[in-house]
Coordinates of C-alpha atoms in Angstrom, one line a residue:
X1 CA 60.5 -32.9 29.6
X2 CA 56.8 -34.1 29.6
X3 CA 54.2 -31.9 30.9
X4 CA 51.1 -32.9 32.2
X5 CA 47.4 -30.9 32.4
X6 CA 45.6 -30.4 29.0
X7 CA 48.5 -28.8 27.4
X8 CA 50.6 -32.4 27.9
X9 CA 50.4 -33.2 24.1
X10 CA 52.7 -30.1 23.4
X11 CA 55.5 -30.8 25.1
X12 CA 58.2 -29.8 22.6
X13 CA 57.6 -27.7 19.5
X14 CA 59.9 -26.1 17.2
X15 CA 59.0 -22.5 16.0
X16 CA 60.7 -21.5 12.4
X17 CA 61.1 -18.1 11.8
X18 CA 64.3 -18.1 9.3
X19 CA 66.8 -16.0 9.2
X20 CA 66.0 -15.1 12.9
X21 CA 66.9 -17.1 15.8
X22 CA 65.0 -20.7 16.3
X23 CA 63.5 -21.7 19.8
X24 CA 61.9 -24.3 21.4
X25 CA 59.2 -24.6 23.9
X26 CA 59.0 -26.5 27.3
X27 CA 56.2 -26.8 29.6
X28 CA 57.1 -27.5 33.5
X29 CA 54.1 -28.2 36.5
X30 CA 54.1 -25.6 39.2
X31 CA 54.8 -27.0 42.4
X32 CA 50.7 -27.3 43.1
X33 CA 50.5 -29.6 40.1
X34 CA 47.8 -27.3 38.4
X35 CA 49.2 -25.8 35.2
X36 CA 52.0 -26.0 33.0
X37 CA 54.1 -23.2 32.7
X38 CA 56.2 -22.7 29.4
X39 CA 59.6 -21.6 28.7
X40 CA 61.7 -20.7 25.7
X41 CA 65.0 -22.1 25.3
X42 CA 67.6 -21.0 22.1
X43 CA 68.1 -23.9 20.3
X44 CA 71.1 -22.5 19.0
X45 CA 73.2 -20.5 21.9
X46 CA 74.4 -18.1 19.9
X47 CA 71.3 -15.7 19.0
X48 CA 72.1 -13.9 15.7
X49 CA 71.4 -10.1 15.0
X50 CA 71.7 -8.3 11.7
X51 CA 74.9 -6.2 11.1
X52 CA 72.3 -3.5 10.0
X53 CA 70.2 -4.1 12.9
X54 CA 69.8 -2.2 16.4
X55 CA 71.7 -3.5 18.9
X56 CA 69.6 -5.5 22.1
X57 CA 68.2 -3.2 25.0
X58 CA 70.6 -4.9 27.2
X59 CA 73.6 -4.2 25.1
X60 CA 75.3 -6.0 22.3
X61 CA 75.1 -9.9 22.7
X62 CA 78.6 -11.9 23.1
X63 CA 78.8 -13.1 19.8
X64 CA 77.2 -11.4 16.7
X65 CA 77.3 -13.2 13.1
X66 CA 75.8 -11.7 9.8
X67 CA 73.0 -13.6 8.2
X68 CA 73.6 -15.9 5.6
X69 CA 73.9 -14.3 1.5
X70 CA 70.0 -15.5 0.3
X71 CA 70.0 -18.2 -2.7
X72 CA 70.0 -17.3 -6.1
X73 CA 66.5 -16.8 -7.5
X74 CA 64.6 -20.0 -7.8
X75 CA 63.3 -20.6 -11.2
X76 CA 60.3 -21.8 -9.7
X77 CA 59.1 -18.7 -8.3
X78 CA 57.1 -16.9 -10.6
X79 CA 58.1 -13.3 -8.2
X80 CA 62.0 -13.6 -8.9
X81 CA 62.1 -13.6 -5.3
X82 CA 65.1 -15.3 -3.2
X83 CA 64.3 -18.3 -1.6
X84 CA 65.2 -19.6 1.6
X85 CA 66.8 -22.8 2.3
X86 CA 64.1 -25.6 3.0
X87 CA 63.7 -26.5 6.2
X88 CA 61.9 -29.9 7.7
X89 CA 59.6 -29.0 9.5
X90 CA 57.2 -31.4 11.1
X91 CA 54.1 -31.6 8.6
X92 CA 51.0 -29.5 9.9
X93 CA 49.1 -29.7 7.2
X94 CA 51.1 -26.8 4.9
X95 CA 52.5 -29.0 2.7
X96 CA 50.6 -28.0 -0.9
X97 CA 51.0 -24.0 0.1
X98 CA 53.7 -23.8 -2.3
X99 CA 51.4 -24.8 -5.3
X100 CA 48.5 -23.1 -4.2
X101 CA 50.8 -20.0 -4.1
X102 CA 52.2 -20.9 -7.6
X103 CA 48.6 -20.9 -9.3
X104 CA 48.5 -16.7 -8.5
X105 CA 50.4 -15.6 -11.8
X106 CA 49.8 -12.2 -13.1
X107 CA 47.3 -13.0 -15.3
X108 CA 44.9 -14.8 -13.3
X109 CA 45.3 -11.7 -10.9
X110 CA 44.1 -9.9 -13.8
X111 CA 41.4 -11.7 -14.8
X112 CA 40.2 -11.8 -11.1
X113 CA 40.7 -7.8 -11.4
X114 CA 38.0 -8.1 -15.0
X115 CA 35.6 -10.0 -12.7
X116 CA 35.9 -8.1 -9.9
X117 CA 34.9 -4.8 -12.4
X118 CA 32.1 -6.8 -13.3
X119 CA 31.0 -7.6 -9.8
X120 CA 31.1 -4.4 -8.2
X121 CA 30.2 -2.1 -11.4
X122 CA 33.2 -0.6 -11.9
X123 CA 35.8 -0.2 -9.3
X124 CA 38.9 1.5 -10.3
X125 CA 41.8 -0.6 -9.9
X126 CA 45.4 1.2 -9.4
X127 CA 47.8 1.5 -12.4
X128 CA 50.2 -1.2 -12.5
X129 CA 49.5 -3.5 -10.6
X130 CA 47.8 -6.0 -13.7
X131 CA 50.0 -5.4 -16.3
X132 CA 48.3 -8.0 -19.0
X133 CA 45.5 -4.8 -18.8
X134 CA 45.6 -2.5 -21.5
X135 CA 46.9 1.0 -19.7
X136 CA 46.9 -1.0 -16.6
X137 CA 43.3 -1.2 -16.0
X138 CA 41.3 -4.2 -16.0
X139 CA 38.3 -3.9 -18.1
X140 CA 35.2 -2.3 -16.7
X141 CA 31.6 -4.0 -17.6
X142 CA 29.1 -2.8 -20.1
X143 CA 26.9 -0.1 -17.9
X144 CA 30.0 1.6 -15.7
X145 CA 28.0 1.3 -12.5
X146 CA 26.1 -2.1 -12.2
X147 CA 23.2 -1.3 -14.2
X148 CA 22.1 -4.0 -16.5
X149 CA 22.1 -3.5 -20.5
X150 CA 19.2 -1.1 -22.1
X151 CA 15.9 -2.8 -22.6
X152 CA 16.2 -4.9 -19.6
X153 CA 14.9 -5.2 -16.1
X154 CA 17.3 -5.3 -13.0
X155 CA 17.9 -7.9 -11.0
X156 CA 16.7 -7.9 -7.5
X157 CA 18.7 -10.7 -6.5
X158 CA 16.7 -12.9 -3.8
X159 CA 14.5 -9.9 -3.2
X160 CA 11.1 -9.1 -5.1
X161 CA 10.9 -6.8 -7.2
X162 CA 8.9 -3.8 -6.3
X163 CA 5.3 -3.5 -6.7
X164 CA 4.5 -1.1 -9.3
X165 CA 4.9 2.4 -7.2
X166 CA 3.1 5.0 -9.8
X167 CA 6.4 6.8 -11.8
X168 CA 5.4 10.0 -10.4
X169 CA 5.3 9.3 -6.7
X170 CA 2.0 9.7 -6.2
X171 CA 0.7 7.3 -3.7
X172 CA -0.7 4.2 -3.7
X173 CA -4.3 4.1 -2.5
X174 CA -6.0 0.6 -1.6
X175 CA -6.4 -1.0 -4.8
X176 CA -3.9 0.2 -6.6
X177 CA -0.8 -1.3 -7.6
X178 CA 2.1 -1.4 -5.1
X179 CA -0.1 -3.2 -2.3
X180 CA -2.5 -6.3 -1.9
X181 CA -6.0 -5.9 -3.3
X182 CA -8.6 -5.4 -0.5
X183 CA -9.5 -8.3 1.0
X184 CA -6.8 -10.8 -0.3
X185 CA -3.4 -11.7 1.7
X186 CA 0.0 -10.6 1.0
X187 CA 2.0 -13.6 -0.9
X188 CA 4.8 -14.7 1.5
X189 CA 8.4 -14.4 0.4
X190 CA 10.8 -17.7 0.1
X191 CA 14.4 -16.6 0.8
X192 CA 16.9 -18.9 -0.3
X193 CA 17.6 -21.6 2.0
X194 CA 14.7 -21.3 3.7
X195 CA 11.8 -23.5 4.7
X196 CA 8.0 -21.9 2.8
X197 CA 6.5 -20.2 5.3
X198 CA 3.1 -22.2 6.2
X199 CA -0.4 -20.9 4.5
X200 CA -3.2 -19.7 6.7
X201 CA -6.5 -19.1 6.2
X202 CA -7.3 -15.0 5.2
X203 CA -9.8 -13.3 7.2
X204 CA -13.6 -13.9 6.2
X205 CA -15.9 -11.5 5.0
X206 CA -18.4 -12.3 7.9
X207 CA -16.6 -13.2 10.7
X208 CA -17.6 -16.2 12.4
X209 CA -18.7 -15.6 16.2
X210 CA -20.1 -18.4 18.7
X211 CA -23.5 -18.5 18.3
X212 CA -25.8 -18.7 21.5
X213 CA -29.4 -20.1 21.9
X214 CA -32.8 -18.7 20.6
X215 CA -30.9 -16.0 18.4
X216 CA -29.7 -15.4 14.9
X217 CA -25.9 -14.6 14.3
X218 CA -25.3 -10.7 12.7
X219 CA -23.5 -11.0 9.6
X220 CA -21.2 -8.2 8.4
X221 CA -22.4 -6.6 4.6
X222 CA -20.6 -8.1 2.0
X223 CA -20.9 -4.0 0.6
X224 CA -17.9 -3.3 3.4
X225 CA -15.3 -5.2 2.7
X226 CA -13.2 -5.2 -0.7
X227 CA -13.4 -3.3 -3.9
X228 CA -16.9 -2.3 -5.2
X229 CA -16.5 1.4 -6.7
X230 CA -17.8 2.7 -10.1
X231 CA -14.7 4.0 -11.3
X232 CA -11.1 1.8 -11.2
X233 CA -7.7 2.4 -13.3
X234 CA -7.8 3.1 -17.1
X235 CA -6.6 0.6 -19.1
X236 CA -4.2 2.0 -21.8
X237 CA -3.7 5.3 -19.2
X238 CA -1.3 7.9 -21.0
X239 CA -1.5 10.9 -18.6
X240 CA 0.5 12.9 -21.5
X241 CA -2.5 12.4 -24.0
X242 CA -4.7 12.8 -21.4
X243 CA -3.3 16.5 -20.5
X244 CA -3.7 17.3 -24.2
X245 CA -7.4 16.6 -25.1
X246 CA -7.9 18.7 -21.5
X247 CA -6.0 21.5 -22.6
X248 CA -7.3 21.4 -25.9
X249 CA -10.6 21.2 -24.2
X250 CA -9.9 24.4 -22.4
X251 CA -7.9 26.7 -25.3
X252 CA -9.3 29.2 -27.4
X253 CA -12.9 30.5 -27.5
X254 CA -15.1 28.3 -25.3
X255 CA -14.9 25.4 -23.5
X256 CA -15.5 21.2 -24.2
X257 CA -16.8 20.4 -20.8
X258 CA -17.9 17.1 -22.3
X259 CA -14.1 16.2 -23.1
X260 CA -13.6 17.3 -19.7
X261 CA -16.3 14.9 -18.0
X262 CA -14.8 11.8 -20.3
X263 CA -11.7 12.4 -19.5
X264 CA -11.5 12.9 -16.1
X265 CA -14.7 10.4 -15.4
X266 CA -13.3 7.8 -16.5
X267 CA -9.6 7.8 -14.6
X268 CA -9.1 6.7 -11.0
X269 CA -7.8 9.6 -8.6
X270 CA -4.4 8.2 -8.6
X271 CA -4.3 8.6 -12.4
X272 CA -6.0 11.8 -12.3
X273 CA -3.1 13.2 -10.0
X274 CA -0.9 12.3 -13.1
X275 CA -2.3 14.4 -15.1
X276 CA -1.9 17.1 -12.5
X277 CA 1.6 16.8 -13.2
X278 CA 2.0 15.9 -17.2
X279 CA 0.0 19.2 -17.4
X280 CA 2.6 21.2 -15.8
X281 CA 5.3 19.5 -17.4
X282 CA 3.6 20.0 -20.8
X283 CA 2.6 22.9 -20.6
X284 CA 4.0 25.0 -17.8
X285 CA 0.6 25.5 -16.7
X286 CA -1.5 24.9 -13.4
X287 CA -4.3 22.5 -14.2
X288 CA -6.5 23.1 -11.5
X289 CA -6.5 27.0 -12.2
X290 CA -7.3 26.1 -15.6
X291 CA -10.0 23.8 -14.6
X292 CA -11.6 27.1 -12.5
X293 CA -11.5 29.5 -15.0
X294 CA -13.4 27.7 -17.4
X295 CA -16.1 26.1 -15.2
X296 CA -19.0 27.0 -12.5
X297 CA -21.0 26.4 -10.7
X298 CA -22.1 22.9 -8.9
X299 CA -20.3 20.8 -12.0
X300 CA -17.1 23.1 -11.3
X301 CA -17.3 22.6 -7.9
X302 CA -17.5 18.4 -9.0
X303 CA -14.5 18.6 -11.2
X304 CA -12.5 20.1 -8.4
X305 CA -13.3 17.5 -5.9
X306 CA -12.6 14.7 -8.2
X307 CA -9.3 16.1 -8.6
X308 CA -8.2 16.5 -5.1
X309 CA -6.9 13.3 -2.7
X310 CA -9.3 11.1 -1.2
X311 CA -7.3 12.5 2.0
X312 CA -7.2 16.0 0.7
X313 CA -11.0 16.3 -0.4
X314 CA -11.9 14.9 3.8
X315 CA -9.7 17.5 5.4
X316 CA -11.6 20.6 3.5
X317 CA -14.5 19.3 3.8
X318 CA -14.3 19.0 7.3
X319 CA -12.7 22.8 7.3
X320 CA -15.6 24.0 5.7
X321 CA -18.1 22.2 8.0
X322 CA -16.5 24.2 10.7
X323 CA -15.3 27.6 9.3
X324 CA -18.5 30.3 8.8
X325 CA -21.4 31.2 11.8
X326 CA -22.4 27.5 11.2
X327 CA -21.4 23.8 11.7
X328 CA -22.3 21.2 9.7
X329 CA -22.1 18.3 11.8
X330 CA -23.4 15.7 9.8
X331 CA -20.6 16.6 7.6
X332 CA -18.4 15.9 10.5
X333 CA -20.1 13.0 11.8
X334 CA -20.3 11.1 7.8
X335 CA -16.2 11.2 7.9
X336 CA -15.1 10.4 11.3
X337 CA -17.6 7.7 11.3
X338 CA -17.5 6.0 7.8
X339 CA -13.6 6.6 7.4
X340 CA -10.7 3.5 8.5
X341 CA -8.4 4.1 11.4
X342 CA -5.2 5.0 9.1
X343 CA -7.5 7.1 6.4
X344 CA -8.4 9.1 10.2
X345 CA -4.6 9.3 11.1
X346 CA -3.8 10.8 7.8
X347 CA -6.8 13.1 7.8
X348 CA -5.1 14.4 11.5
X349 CA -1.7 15.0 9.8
X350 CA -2.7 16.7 6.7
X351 CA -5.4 18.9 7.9
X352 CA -2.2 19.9 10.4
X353 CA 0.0 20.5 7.4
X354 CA -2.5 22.3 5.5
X355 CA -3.9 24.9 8.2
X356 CA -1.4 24.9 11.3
X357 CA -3.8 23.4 13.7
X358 CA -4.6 20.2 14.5
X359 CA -7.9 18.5 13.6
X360 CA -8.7 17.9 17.6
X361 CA -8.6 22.0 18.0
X362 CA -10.5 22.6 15.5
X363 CA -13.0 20.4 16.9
X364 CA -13.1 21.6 20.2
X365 CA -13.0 25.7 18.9
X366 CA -16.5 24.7 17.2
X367 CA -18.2 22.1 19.3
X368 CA -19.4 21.3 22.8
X369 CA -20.6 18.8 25.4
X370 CA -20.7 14.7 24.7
X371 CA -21.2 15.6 20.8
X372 CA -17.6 17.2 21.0
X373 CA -16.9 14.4 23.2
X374 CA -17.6 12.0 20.6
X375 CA -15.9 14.0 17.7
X376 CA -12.5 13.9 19.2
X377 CA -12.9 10.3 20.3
X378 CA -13.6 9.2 16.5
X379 CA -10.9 11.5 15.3
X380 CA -8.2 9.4 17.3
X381 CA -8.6 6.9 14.8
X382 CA -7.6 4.3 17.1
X383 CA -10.6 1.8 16.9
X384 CA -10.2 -2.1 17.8
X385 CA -9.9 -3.8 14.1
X386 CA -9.5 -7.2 15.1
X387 CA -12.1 -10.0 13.8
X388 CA -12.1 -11.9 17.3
X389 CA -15.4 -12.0 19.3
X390 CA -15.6 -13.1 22.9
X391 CA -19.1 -13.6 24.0
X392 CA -17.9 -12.9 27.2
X393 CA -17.2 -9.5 26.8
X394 CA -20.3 -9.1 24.0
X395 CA -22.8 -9.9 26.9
X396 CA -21.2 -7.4 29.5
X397 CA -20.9 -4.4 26.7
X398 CA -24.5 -5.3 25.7
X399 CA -25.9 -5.1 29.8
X400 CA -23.5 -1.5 30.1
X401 CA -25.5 0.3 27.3
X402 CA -28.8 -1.4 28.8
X403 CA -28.0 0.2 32.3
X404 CA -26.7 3.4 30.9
X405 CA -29.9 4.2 29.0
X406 CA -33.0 1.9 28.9
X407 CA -32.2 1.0 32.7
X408 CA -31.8 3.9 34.4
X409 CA -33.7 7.3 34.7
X410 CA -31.4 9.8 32.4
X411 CA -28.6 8.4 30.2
X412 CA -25.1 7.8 30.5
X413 CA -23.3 9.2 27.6
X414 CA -19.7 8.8 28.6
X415 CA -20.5 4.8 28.5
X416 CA -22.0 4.7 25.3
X417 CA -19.4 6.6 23.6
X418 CA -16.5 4.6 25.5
X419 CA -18.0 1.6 23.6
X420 CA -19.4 2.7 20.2
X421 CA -15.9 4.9 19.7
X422 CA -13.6 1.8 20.6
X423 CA -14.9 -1.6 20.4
X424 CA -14.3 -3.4 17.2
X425 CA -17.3 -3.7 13.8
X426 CA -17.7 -7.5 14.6
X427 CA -17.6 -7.2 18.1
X428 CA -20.2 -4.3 18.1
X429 CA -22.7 -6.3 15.7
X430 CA -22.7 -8.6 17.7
X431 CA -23.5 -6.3 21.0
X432 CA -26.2 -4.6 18.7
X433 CA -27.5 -8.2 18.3
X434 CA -27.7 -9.3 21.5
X435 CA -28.7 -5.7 23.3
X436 CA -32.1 -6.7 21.1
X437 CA -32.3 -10.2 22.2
X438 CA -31.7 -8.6 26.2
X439 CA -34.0 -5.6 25.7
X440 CA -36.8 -6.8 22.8
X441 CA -35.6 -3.3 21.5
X442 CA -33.1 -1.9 18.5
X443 CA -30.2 -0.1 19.8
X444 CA -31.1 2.8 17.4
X445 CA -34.1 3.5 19.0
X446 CA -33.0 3.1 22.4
X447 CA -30.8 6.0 21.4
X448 CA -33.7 8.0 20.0
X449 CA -35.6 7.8 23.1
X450 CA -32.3 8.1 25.3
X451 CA -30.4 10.9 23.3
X452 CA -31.1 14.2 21.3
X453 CA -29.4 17.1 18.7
X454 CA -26.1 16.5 17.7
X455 CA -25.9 13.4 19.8
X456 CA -28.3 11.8 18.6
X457 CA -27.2 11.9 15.2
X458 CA -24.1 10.9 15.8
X459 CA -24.6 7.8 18.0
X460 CA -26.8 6.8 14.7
X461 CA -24.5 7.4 12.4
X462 CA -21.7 5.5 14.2
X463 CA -24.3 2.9 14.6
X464 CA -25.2 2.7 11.4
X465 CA -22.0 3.0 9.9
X466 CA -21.0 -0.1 11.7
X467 CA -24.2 -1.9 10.9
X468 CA -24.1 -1.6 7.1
X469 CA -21.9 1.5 5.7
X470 CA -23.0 1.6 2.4
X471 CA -27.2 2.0 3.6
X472 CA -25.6 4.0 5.6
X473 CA -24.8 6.2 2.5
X474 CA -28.0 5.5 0.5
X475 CA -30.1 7.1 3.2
X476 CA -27.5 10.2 3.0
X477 CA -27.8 10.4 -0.5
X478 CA -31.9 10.4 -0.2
X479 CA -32.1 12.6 1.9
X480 CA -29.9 15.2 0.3
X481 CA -32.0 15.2 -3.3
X482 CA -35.6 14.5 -1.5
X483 CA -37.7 17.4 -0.9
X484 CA -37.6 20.7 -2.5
X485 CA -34.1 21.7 -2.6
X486 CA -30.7 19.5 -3.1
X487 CA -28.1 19.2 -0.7
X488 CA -25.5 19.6 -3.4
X489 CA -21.9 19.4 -1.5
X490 CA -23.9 16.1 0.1
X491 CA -24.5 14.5 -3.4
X492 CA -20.8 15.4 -4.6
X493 CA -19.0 14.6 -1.7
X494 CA -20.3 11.3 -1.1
X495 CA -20.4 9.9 -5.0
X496 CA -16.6 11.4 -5.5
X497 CA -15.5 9.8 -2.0
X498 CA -17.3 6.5 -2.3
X499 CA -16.6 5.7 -6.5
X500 CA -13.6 3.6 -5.8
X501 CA -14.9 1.8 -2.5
X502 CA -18.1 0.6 -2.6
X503 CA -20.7 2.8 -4.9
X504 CA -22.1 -0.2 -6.6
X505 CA -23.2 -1.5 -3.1
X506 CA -24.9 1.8 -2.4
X507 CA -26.4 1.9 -5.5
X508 CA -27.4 -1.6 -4.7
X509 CA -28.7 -0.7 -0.9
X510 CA -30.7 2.4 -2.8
X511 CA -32.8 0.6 -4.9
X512 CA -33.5 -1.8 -2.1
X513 CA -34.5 0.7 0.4
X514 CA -36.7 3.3 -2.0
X515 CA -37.9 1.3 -5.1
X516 CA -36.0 2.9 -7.4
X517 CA -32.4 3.9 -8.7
X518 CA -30.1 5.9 -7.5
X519 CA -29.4 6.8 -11.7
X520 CA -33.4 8.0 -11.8
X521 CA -33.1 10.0 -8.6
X522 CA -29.6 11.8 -10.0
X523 CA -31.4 12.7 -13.4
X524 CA -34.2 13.9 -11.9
X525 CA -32.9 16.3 -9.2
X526 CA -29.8 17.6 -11.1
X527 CA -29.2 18.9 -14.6
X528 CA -26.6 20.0 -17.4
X529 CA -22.9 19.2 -17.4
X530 CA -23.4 18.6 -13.8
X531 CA -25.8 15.8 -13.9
X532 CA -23.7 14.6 -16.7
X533 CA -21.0 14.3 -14.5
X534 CA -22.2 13.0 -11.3
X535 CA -24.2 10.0 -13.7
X536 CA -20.2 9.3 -14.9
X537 CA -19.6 9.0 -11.0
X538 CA -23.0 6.3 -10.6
X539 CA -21.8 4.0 -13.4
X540 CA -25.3 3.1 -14.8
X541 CA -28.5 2.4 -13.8
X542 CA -30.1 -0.2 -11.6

């Protein structure tokens, strides 16, 4: 019988399931003529059951015959197995199984068992099942677990390799192995099988912004962006050596503070915190309790900050610019001001880690009023950093800060803060540039006149910061050695902080902006092993 409907092609097929019972399908329409329905009919009438077997739910069947004895092994079957009597059945595309099945011998199962070792480092294999393996275990690959042969590197397979992480794992500051150098772009990653990614332009040092008639475009200070510190990585760094010639340096009678200064001014901080730990392993030993029971003083007090974190040396000094009867808010004000959104973030968490409070409370148990105000907005750490500048929204930010202050009788702090604290650096130069053009006056002094105390110098330094960061730092630095006495925690804060960003730029802005070098003023307002050290710090004269 035909059937018709999309299963009309199989109207009769044989199913094969020897010893057992043989059928074949039939497909009739339902009587609406929408889909076929099958039905099995016995080909052979009598359905056979084992002897052995259980009998049929429904009782025994009618007639019951034992299965046929199986053929005597066939020679061709590498197993010894019986064989069943061929059948005929209508070719579907089985017809070579036999000889694929005839190529799995024993031994190539063992040899695949050898390469699977190989592969997967290793495996154990149950006994007996490969018996051409010695003891019934396929050989396991030089390295037991994957690893590749001593004296060379592992393979990452399609993935790069990693990025030279420091051994000890300290971590990787900008400019340091394991990440991009400042200012360059990451190099894309071709996967097999798939198309190179496309190559776009990186960001430019001066961002370009639409320019608009009868003024002259900001540009941002090639000193901000990219690597210009004094002091970079070692060549030939051995932190083990290192930890000797500094605790030879400190053993016995006396002390070598100049082995001290040339060791430890001439390694980065991320090298520096090495020798933390090779000094500890060599020795069983606490360097930094060494290193302050042998020195005093301001060049003690140097050493000690050269050794702590970038992160680490910003969260006490921000604790000691609030602990004691006094604040120093300029201390405040330099670090949220002049530090990136994610150095901020980790300031926040490590300052929690380190004194159970949170940066923000500590803020607000020492300050007050829109200076507080502007404190906690900097210490979010949550400032725009895109490169994009829409004159649109240049020209209303520039007309807010005119009618908060220049255009109004009192000043409207909130506004001003709501912009300095959140717009981005290139957007802001660009309001700074055309609040002049509007106003014939320099946003600075609009918020001399406008703004005093603490306010006042903050607005500046954000200001200034986001004008030109490292004058803004040159100007810090003369002001803390000019006059009678010297601002020392000044002077080593901001040449330990700044000699792996951008101390040559300051250096540079210095002589600029006074008429002579930052070297001269150094030798003249400091002395002994501490002058020696912070001149390590400068990196030369000018």
């Amino acid at each position: 019988m035909r059937g018709t409907g999309p299963w009309s092609g199989f109207a009769f097929l044989t199913l094969l399931h020897p010893p057992g019972p043989q059928f074949k399908i039939q497909t009739q329409t339902d009587p609406a003529g929408n889909f076929p329905k099958p039905s099995l009919t016995p080909i052979s009438q009598a359905t056979q059951w084992p002897q052995s077997a259980p009998q049929p739910p429904n009782g025994p069947m009618q007639q019951q015959q034992p299965l046929p004895p199986p053929h005597p092994p066939d020679v061709h079957n590498p197993w010894g197995a019986p064989s069943y009597p061929q059948s005929n059945p209508p070719p579907i595309g089985l017809e070579n199984l036999a000889n694929y099945a005839n190529q799995f011998t024993p031994d190539a199962f063992s040899s695949m068992a050898s390469n699977m070792s190989g592969t997967f480092g290793g495996t154990n294999i149950p006994q007996g099942i490969y018996p051409s393996a010695p003891g019934g275990y396929p050989p396991m690959a030089p390295g037991g677990f994957g690893q590749p042969p001593a004296g060379q590197q592992p393979s990452y397979g399609m993935y790069p390799p990693p990025g030279g992480n420091p051994p000890s794992g300290m971590p990787a500051y900008p400019g340091y192995q394991g990440g991009p150098m400042p200012g360059q772009q990451p190099q894309p990653v071709t996967y097999p099988g798939q198309q190179p990614m496309p190559s776009y332009p990186g960001p430019a040092v001066n961002p370009s912004m639409p320019s608009y008639p009868g003024t002259t475009m900001p540009t941002v200070t090639p000193g901000t962006h990219g690597k210009r510190g004094t002091i970079s990585d070692a060549p030939g760094f051995d932190s083990i050596r290192d930890a000797e010639v500094l605790r030879k340096a400190m053993k016995g009678f006396g002390t070598d503070e100049q082995a001290i200064i040339d060791c430890l001014g001439s390694r980065s901080n991320k090298q520096r915190q090495q020798i933390i730990l090779s000094f500890k392993t060599s020795y069983g030993k606490d360097l930094i309790k060494d290193l302050k029971s042998e020195l005093s003083g301001n060049f003690e007090k140097t050493i000690l900050a050269m050794m702590k974190t970038p992160i680490l040396l910003d969260v006490y000094e921000i604790k000691d610019a609030i602990k004691g009867a006094g604040t120093d808010e300029a201390c405040l004000i330099e670090i949220l001001a002049s530090r990136s959104n994610a150095h901020i973030q980790e300031i926040s968490r490590a300052y929690k880690t380190e004194f159970k409070k949170t940066l923000e409370e500590a803020i607000r148990s020492d300050t007050s009023g829109h200076f507080q105000r502007l404190l906690i907005s900097l210490a979010q750490g949550n400032r725009d950093e895109s490169s994009n500048v829409d004159m649109s929204r240049v020209q209303s930010d520039a007309q807010a800060l005119y009618a908060a202050g220049e255009n109004r009788l009192g000043t409207d702090e909130s506004r001003f803060n709501a912009i300095l604290c959140a717009r981005s650096r290139a957007h802001l130069q660009a309001v700074f540039h055309e609040y002049q053009r509007m106003c014939n006056r320099d946003i600075e002094k609009s918020i001399i006149s406008e703004m005093s105390g603490n306010l006042e110098s903050g607005m500046l330094a954000v200001v200034k910061c986001l004008k030109n960061t490292p004058a803004f730092f040159a100007e810090r630095l003369h002001k803390a050695m000019k006059g009678a006495g010297t601002k020392d925690r000044t002077l080593i804060r901001i040449m330990v902080s700044r000699s792996e960003i951008d101390l040559l730029d300051i250096r540079a802005e210095y002589k600029q902006m006074y008429g002579k070098s930052l070297y001269t003023d150094i030798t003249g307002d400091t002395s002994g092993d501490y002058r020696k050290t912070l001149l390590k710090l400068c990196g030369g004269n000018d």
